[in-house]
mmCIF file of the N, C-alpha and C atoms, coordinates in Angstrom:
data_MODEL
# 
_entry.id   MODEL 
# 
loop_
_atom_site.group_PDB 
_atom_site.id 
_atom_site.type_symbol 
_atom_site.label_atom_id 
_atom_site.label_alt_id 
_atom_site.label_comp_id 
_atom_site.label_asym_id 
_atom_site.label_entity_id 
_atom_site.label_seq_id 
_atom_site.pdbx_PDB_ins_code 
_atom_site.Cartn_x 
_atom_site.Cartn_y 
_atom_site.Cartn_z 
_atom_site.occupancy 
_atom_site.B_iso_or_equiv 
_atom_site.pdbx_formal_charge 
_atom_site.auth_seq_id 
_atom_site.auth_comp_id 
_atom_site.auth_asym_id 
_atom_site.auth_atom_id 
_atom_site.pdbx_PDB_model_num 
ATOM 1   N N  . UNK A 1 1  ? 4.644   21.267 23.665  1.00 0.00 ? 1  UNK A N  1 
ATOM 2   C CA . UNK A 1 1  ? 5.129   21.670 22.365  1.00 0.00 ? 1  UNK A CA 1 
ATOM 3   C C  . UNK A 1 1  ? 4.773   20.589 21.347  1.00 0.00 ? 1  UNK A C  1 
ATOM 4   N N  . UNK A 1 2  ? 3.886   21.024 20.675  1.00 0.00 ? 2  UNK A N  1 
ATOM 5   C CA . UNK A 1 2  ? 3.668   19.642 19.367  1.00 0.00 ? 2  UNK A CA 1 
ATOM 6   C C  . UNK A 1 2  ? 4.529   20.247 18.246  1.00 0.00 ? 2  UNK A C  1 
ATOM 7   N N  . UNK A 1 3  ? 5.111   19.115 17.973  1.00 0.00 ? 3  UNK A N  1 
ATOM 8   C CA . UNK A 1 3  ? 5.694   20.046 16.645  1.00 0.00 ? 3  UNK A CA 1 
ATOM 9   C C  . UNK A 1 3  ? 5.053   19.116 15.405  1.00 0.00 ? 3  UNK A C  1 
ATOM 10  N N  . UNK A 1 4  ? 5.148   18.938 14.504  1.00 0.00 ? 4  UNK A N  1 
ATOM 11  C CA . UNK A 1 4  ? 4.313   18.696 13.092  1.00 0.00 ? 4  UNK A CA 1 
ATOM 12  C C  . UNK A 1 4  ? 5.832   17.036 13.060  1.00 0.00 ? 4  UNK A C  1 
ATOM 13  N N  . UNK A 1 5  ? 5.237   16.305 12.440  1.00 0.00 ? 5  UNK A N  1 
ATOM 14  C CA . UNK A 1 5  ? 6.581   15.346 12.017  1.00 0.00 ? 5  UNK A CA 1 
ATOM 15  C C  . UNK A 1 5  ? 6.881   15.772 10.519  1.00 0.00 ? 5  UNK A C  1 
ATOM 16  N N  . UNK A 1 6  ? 8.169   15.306 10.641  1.00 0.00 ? 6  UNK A N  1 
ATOM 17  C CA . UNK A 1 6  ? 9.124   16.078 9.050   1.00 0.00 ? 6  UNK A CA 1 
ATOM 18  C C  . UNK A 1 6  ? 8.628   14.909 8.001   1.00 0.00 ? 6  UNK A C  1 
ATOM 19  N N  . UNK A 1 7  ? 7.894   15.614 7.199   1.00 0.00 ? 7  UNK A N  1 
ATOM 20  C CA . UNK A 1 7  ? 8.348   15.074 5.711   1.00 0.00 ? 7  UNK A CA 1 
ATOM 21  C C  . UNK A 1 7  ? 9.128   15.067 4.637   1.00 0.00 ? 7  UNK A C  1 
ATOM 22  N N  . UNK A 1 8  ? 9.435   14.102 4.227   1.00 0.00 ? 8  UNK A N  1 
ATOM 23  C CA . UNK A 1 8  ? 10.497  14.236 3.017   1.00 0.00 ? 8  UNK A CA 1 
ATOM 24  C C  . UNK A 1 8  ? 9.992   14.985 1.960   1.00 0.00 ? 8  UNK A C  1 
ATOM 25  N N  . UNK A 1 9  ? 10.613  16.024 1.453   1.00 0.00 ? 9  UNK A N  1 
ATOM 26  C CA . UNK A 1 9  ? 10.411  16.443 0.094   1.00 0.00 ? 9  UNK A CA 1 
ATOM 27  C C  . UNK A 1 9  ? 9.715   15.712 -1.149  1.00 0.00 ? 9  UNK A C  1 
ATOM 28  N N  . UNK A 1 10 ? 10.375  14.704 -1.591  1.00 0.00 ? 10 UNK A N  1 
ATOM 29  C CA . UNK A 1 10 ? 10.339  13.886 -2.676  1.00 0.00 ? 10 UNK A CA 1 
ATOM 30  C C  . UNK A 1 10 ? 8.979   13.167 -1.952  1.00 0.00 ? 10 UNK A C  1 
ATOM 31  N N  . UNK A 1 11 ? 8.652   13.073 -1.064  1.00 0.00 ? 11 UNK A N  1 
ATOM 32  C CA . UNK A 1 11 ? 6.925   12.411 -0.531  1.00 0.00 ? 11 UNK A CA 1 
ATOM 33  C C  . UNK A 1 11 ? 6.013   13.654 -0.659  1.00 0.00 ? 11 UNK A C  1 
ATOM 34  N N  . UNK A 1 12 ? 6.435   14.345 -0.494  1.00 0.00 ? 12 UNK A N  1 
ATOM 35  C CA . UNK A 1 12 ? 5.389   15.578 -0.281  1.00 0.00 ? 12 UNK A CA 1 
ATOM 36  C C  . UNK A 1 12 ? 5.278   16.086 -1.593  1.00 0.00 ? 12 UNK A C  1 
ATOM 37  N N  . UNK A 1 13 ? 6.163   16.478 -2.538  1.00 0.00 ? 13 UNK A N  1 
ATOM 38  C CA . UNK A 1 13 ? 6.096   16.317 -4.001  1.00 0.00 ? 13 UNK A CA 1 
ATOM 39  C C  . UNK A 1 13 ? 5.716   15.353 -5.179  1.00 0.00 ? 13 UNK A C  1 
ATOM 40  N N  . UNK A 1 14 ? 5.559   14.213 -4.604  1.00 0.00 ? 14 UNK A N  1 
ATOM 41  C CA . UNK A 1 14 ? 5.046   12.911 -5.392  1.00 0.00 ? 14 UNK A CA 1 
ATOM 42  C C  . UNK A 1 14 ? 4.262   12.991 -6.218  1.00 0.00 ? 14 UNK A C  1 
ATOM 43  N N  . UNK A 1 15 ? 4.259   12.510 -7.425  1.00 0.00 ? 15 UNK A N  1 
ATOM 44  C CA . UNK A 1 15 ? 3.600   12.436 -8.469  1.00 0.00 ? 15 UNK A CA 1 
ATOM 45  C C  . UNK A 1 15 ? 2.142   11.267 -7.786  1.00 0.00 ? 15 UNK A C  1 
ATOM 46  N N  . UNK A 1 16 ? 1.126   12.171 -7.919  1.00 0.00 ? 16 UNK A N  1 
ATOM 47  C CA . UNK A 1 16 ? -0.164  11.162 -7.559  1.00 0.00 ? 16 UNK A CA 1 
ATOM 48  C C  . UNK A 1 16 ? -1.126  10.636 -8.497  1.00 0.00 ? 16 UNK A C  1 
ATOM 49  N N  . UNK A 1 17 ? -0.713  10.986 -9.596  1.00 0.00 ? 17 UNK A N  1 
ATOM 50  C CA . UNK A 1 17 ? -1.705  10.564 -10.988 1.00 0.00 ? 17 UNK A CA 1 
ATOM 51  C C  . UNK A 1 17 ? -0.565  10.077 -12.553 1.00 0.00 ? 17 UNK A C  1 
ATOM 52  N N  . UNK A 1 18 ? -1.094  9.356  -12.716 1.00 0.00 ? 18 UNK A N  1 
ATOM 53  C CA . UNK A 1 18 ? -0.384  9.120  -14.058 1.00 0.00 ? 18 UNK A CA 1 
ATOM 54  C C  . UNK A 1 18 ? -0.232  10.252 -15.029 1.00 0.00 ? 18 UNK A C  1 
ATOM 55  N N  . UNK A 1 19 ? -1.263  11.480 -15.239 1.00 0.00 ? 19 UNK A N  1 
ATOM 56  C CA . UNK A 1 19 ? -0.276  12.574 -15.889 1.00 0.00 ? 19 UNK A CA 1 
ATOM 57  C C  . UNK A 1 19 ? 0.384   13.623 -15.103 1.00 0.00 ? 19 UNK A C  1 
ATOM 58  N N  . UNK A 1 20 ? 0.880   13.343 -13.868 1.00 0.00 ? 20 UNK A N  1 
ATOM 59  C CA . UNK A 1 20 ? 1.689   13.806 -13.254 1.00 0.00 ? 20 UNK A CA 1 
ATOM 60  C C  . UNK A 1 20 ? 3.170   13.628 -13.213 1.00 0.00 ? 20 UNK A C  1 
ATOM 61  N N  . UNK A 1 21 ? 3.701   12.377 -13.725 1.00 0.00 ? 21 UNK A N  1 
ATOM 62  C CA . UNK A 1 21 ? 4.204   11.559 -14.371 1.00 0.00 ? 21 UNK A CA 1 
ATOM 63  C C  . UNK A 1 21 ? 4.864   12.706 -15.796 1.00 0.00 ? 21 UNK A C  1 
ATOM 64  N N  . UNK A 1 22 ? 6.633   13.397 -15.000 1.00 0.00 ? 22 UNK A N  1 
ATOM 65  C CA . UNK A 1 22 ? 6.870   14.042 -16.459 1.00 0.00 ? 22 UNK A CA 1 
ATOM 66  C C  . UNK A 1 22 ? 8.147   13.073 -17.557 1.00 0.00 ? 22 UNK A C  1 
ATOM 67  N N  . UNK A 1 23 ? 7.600   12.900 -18.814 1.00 0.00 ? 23 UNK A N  1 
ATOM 68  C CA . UNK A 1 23 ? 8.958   12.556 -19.035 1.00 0.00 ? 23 UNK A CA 1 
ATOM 69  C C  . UNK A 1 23 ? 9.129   10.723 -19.871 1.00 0.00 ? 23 UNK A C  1 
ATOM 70  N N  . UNK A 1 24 ? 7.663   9.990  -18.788 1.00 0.00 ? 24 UNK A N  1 
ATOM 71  C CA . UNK A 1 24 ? 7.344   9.256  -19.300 1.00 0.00 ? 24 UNK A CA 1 
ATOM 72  C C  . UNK A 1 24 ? 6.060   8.706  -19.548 1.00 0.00 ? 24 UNK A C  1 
ATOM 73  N N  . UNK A 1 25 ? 5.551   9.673  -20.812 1.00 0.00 ? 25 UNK A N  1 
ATOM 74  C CA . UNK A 1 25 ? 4.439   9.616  -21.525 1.00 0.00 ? 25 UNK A CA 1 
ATOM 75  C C  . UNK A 1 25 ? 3.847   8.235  -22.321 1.00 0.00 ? 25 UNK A C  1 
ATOM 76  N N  . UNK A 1 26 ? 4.959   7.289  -22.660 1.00 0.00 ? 26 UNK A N  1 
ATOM 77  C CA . UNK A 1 26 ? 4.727   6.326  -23.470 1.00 0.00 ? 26 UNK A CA 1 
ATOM 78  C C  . UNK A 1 26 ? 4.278   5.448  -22.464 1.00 0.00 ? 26 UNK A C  1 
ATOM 79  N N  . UNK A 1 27 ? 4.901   5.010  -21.110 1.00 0.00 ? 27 UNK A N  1 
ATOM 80  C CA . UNK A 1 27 ? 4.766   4.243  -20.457 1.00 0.00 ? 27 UNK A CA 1 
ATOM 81  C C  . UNK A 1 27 ? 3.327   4.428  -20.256 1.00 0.00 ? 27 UNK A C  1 
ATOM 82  N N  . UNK A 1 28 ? 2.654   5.916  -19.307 1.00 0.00 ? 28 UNK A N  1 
ATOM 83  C CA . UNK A 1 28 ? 1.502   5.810  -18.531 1.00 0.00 ? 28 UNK A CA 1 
ATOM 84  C C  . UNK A 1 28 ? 1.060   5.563  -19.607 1.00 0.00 ? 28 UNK A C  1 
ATOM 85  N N  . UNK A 1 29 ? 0.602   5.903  -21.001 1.00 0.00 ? 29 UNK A N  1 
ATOM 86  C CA . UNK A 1 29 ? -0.482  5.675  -21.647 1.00 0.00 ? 29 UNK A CA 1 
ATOM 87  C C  . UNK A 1 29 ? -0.834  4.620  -22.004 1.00 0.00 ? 29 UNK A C  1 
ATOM 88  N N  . UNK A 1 30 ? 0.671   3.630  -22.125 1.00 0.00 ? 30 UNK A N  1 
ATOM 89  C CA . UNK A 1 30 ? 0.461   2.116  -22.080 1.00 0.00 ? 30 UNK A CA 1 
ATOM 90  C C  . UNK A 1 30 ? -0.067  1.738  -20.680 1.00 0.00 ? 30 UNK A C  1 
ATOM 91  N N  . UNK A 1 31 ? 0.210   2.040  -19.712 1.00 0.00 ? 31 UNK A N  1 
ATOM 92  C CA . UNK A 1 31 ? -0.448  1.543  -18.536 1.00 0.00 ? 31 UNK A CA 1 
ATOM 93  C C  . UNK A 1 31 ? -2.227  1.662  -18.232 1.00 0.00 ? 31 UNK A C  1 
ATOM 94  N N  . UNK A 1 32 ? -2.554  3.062  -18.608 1.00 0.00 ? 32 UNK A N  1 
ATOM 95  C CA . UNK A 1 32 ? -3.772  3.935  -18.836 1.00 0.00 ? 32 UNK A CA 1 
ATOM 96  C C  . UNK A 1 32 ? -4.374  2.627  -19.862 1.00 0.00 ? 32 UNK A C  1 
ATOM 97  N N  . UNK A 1 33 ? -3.776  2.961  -20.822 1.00 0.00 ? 33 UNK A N  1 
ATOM 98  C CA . UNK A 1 33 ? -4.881  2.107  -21.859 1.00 0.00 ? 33 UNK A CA 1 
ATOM 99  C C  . UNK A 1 33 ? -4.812  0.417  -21.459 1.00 0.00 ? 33 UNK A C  1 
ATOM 100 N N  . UNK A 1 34 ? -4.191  -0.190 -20.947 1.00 0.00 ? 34 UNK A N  1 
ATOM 101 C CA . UNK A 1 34 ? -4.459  -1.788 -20.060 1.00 0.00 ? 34 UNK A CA 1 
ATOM 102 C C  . UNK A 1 34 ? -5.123  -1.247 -19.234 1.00 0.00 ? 34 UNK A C  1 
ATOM 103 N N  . UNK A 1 35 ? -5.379  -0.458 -18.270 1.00 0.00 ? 35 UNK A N  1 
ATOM 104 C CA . UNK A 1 35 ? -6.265  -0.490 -17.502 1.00 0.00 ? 35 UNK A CA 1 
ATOM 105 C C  . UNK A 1 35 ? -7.709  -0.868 -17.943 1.00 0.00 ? 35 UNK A C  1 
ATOM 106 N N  . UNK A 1 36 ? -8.247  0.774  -18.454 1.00 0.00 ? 36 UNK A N  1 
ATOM 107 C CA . UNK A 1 36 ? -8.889  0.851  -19.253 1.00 0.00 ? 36 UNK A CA 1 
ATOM 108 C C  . UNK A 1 36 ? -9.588  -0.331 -19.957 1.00 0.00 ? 36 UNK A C  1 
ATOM 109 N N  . UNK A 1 37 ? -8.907  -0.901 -20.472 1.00 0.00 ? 37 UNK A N  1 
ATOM 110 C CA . UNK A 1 37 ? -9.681  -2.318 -21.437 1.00 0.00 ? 37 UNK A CA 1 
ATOM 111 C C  . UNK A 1 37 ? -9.299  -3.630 -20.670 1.00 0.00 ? 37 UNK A C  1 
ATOM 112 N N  . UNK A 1 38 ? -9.312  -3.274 -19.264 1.00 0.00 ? 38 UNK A N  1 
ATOM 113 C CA . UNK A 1 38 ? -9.415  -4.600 -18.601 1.00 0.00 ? 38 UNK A CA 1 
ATOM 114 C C  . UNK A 1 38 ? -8.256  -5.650 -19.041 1.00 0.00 ? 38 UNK A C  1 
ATOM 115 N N  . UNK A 1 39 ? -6.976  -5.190 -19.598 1.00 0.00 ? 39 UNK A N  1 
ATOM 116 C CA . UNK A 1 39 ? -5.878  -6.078 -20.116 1.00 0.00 ? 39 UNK A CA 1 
ATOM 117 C C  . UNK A 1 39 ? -4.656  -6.005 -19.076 1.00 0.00 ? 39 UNK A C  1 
ATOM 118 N N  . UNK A 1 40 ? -4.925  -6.087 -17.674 1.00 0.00 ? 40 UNK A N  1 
ATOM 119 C CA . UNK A 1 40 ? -3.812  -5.815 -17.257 1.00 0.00 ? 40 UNK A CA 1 
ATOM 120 C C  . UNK A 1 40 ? -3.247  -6.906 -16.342 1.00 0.00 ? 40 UNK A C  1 
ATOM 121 N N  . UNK A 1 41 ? -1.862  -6.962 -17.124 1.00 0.00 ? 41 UNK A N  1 
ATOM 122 C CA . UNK A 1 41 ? -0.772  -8.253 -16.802 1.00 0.00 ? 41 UNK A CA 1 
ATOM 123 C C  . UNK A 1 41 ? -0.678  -8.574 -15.502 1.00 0.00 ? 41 UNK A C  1 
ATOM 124 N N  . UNK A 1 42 ? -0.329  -9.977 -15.406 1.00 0.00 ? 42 UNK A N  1 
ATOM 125 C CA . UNK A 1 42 ? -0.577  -9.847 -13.764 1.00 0.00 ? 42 UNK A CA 1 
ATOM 126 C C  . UNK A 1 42 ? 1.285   -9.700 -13.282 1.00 0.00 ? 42 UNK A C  1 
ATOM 127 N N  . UNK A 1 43 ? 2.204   -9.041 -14.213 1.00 0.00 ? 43 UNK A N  1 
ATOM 128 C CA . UNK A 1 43 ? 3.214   -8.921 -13.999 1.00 0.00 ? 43 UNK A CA 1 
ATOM 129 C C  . UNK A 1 43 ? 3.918   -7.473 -14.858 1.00 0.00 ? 43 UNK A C  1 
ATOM 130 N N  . UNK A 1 44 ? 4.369   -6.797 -13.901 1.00 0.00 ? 44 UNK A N  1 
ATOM 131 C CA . UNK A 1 44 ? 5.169   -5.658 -14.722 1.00 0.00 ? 44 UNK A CA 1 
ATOM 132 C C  . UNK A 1 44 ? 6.516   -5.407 -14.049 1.00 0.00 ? 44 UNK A C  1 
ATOM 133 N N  . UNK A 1 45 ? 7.443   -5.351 -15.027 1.00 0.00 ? 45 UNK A N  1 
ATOM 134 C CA . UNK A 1 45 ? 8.861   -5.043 -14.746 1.00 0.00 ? 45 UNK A CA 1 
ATOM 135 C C  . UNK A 1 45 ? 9.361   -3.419 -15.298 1.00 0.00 ? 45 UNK A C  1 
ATOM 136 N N  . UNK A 1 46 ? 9.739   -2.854 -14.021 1.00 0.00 ? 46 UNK A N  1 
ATOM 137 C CA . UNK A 1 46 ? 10.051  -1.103 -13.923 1.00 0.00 ? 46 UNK A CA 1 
ATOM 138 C C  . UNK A 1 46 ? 11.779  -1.679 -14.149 1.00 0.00 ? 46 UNK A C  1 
ATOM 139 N N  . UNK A 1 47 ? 12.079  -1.156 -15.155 1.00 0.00 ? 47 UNK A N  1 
ATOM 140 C CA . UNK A 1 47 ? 13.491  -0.914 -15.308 1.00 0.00 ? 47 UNK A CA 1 
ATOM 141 C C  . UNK A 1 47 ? 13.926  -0.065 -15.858 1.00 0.00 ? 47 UNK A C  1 
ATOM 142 N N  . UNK A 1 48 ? 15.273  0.381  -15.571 1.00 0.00 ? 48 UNK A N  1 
ATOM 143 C CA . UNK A 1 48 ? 16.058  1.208  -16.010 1.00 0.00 ? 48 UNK A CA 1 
ATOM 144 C C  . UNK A 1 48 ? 17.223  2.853  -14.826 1.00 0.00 ? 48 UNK A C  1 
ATOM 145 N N  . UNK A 1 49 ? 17.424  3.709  -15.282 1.00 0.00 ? 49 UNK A N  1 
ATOM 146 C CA . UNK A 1 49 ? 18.609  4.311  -14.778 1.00 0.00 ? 49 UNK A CA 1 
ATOM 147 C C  . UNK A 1 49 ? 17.744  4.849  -13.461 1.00 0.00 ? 49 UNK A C  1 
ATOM 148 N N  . UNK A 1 50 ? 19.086  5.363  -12.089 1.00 0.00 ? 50 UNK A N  1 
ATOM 149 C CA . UNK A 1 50 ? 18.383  6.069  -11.538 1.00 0.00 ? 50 UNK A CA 1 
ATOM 150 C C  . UNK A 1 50 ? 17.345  6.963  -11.752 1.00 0.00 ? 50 UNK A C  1 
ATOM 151 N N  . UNK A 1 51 ? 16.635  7.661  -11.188 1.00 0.00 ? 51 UNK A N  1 
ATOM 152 C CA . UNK A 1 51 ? 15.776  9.017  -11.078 1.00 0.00 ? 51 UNK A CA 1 
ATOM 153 C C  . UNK A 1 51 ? 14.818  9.126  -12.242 1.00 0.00 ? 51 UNK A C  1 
ATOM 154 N N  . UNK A 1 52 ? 14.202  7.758  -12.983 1.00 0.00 ? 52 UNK A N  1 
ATOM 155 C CA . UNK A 1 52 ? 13.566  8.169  -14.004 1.00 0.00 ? 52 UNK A CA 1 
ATOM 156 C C  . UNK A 1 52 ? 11.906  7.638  -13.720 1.00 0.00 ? 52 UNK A C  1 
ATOM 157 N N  . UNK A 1 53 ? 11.746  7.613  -12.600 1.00 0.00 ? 53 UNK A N  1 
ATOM 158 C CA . UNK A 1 53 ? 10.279  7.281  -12.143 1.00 0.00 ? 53 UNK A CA 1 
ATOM 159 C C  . UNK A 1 53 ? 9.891   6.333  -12.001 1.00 0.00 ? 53 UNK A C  1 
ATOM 160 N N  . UNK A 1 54 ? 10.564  4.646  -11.865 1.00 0.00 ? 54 UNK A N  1 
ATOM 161 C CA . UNK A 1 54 ? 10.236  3.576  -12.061 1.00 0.00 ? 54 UNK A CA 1 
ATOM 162 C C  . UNK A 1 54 ? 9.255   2.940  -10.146 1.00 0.00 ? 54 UNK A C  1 
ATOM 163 N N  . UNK A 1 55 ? 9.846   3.671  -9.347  1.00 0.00 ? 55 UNK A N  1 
ATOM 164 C CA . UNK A 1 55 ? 9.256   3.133  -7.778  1.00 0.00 ? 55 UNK A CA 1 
ATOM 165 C C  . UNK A 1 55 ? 7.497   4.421  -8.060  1.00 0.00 ? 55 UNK A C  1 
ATOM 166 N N  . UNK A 1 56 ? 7.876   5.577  -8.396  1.00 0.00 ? 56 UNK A N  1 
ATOM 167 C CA . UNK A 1 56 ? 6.739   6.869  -8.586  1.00 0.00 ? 56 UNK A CA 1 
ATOM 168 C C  . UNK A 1 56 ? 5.819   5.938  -9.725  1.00 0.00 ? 56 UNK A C  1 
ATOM 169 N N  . UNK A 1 57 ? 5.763   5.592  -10.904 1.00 0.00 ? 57 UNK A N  1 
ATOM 170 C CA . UNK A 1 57 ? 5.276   4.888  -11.554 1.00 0.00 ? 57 UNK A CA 1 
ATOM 171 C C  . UNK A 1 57 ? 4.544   3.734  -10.737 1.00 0.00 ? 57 UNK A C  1 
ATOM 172 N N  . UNK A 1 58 ? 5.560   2.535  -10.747 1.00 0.00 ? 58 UNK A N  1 
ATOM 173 C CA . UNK A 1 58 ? 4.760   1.432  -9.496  1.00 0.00 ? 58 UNK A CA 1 
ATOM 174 C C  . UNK A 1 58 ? 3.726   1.402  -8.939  1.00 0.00 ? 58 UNK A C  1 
ATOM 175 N N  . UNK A 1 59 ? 3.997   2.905  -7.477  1.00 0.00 ? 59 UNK A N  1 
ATOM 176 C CA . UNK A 1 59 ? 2.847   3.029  -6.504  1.00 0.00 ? 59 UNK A CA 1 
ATOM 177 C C  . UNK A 1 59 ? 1.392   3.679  -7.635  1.00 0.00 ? 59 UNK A C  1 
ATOM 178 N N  . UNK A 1 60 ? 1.445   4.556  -8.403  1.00 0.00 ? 60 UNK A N  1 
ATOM 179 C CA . UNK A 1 60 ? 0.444   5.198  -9.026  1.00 0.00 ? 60 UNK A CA 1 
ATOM 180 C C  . UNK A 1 60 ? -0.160  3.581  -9.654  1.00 0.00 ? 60 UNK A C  1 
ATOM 181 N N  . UNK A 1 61 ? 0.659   2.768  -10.109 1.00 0.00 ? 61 UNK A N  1 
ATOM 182 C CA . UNK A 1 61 ? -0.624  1.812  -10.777 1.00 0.00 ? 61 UNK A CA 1 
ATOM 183 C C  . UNK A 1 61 ? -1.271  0.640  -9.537  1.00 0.00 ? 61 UNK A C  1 
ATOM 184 N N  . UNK A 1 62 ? -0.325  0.626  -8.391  1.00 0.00 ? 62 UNK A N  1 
ATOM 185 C CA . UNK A 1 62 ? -0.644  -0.229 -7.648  1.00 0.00 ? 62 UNK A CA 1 
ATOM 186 C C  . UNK A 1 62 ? -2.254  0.635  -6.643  1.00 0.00 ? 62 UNK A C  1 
ATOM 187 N N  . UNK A 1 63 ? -2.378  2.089  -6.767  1.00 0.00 ? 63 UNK A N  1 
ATOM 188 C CA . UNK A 1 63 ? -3.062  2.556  -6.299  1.00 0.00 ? 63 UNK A CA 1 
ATOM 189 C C  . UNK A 1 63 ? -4.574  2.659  -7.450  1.00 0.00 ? 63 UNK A C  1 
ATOM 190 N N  . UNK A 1 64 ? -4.234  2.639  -8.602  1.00 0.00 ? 64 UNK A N  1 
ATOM 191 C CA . UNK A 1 64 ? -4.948  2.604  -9.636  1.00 0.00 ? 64 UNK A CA 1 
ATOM 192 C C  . UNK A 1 64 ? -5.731  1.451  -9.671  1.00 0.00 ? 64 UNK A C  1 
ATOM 193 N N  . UNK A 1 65 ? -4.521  0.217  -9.104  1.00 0.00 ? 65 UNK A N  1 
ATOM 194 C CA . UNK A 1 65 ? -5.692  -1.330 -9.250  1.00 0.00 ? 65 UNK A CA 1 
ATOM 195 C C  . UNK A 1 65 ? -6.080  -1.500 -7.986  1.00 0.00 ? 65 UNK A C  1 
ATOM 196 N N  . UNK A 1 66 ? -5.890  -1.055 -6.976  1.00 0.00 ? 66 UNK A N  1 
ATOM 197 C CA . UNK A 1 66 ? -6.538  -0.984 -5.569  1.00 0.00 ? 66 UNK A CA 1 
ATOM 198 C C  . UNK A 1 66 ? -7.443  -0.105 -5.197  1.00 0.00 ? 66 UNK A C  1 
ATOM 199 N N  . UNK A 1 67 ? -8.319  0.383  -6.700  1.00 0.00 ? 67 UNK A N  1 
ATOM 200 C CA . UNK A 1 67 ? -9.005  1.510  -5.880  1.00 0.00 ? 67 UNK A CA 1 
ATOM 201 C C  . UNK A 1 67 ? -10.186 1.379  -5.602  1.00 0.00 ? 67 UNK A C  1 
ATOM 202 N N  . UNK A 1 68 ? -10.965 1.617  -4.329  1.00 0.00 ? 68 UNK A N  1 
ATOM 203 C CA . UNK A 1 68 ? -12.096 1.021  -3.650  1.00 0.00 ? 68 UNK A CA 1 
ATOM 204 C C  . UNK A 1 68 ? -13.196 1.162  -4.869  1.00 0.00 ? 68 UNK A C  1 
ATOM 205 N N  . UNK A 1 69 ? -13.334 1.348  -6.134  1.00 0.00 ? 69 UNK A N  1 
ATOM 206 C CA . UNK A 1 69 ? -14.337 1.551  -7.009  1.00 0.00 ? 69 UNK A CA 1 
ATOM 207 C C  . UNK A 1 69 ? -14.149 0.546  -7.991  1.00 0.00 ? 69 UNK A C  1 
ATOM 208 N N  . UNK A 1 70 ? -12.493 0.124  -8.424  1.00 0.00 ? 70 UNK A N  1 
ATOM 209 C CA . UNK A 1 70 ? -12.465 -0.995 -9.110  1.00 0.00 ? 70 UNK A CA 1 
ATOM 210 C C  . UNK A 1 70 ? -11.130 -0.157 -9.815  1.00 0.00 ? 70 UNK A C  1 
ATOM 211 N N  . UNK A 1 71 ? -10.547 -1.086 -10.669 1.00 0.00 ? 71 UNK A N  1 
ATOM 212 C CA . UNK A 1 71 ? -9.604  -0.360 -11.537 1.00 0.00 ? 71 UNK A CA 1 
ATOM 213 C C  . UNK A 1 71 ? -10.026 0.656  -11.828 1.00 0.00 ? 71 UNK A C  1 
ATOM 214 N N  . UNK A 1 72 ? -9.164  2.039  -12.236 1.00 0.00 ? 72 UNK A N  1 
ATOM 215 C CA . UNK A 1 72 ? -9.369  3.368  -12.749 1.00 0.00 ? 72 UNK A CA 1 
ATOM 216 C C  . UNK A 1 72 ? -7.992  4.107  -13.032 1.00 0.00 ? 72 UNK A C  1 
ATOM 217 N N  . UNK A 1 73 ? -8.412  4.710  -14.392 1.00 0.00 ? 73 UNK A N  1 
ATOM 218 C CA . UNK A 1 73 ? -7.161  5.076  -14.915 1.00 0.00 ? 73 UNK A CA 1 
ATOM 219 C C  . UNK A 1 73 ? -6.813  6.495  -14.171 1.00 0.00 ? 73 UNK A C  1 
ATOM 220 N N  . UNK A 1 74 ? -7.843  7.025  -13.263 1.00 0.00 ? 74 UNK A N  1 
ATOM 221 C CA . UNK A 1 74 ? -7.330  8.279  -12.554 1.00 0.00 ? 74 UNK A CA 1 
ATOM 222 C C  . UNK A 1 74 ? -6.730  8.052  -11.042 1.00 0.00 ? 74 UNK A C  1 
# 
């Protein structure tokens, strides 16, 4: 019997791109545009209330500056 392993919802739903991202528009585009022009801090602080995207945010830019082609805002 194989059965499949359980995924969490909230993983399987994950926002994988910065305009996937609902809600906080100001942030990605500030993030998008440092990319973009090669200005990006070697420090960023995610704050604020539960449930408003700050860990979903994080991984999308940490995947953005790790990407085997070089930074990219997609």
């Amino acid at each position: 019997m194989t059965s499949q392993p359980y995924q969490v919802l909230d993983r399987k739903y994950l926002s994988q791109r910065f305009a996937d991202v609902i809600g906080q528009q100001g942030v990605t585009q500030t993030l998008r545009n440092a990319i973009a022009g090669g200005r990006v801090a070697h420090s960023y602080i995610f704050a604020g209330p539960r449930g408003v995207g700050k860990t979903t945010t994080a991984r999308i830019l940490a995947r953005a500056l790790n990407c085997i082609h070089g930074p990219t805002v997609d």
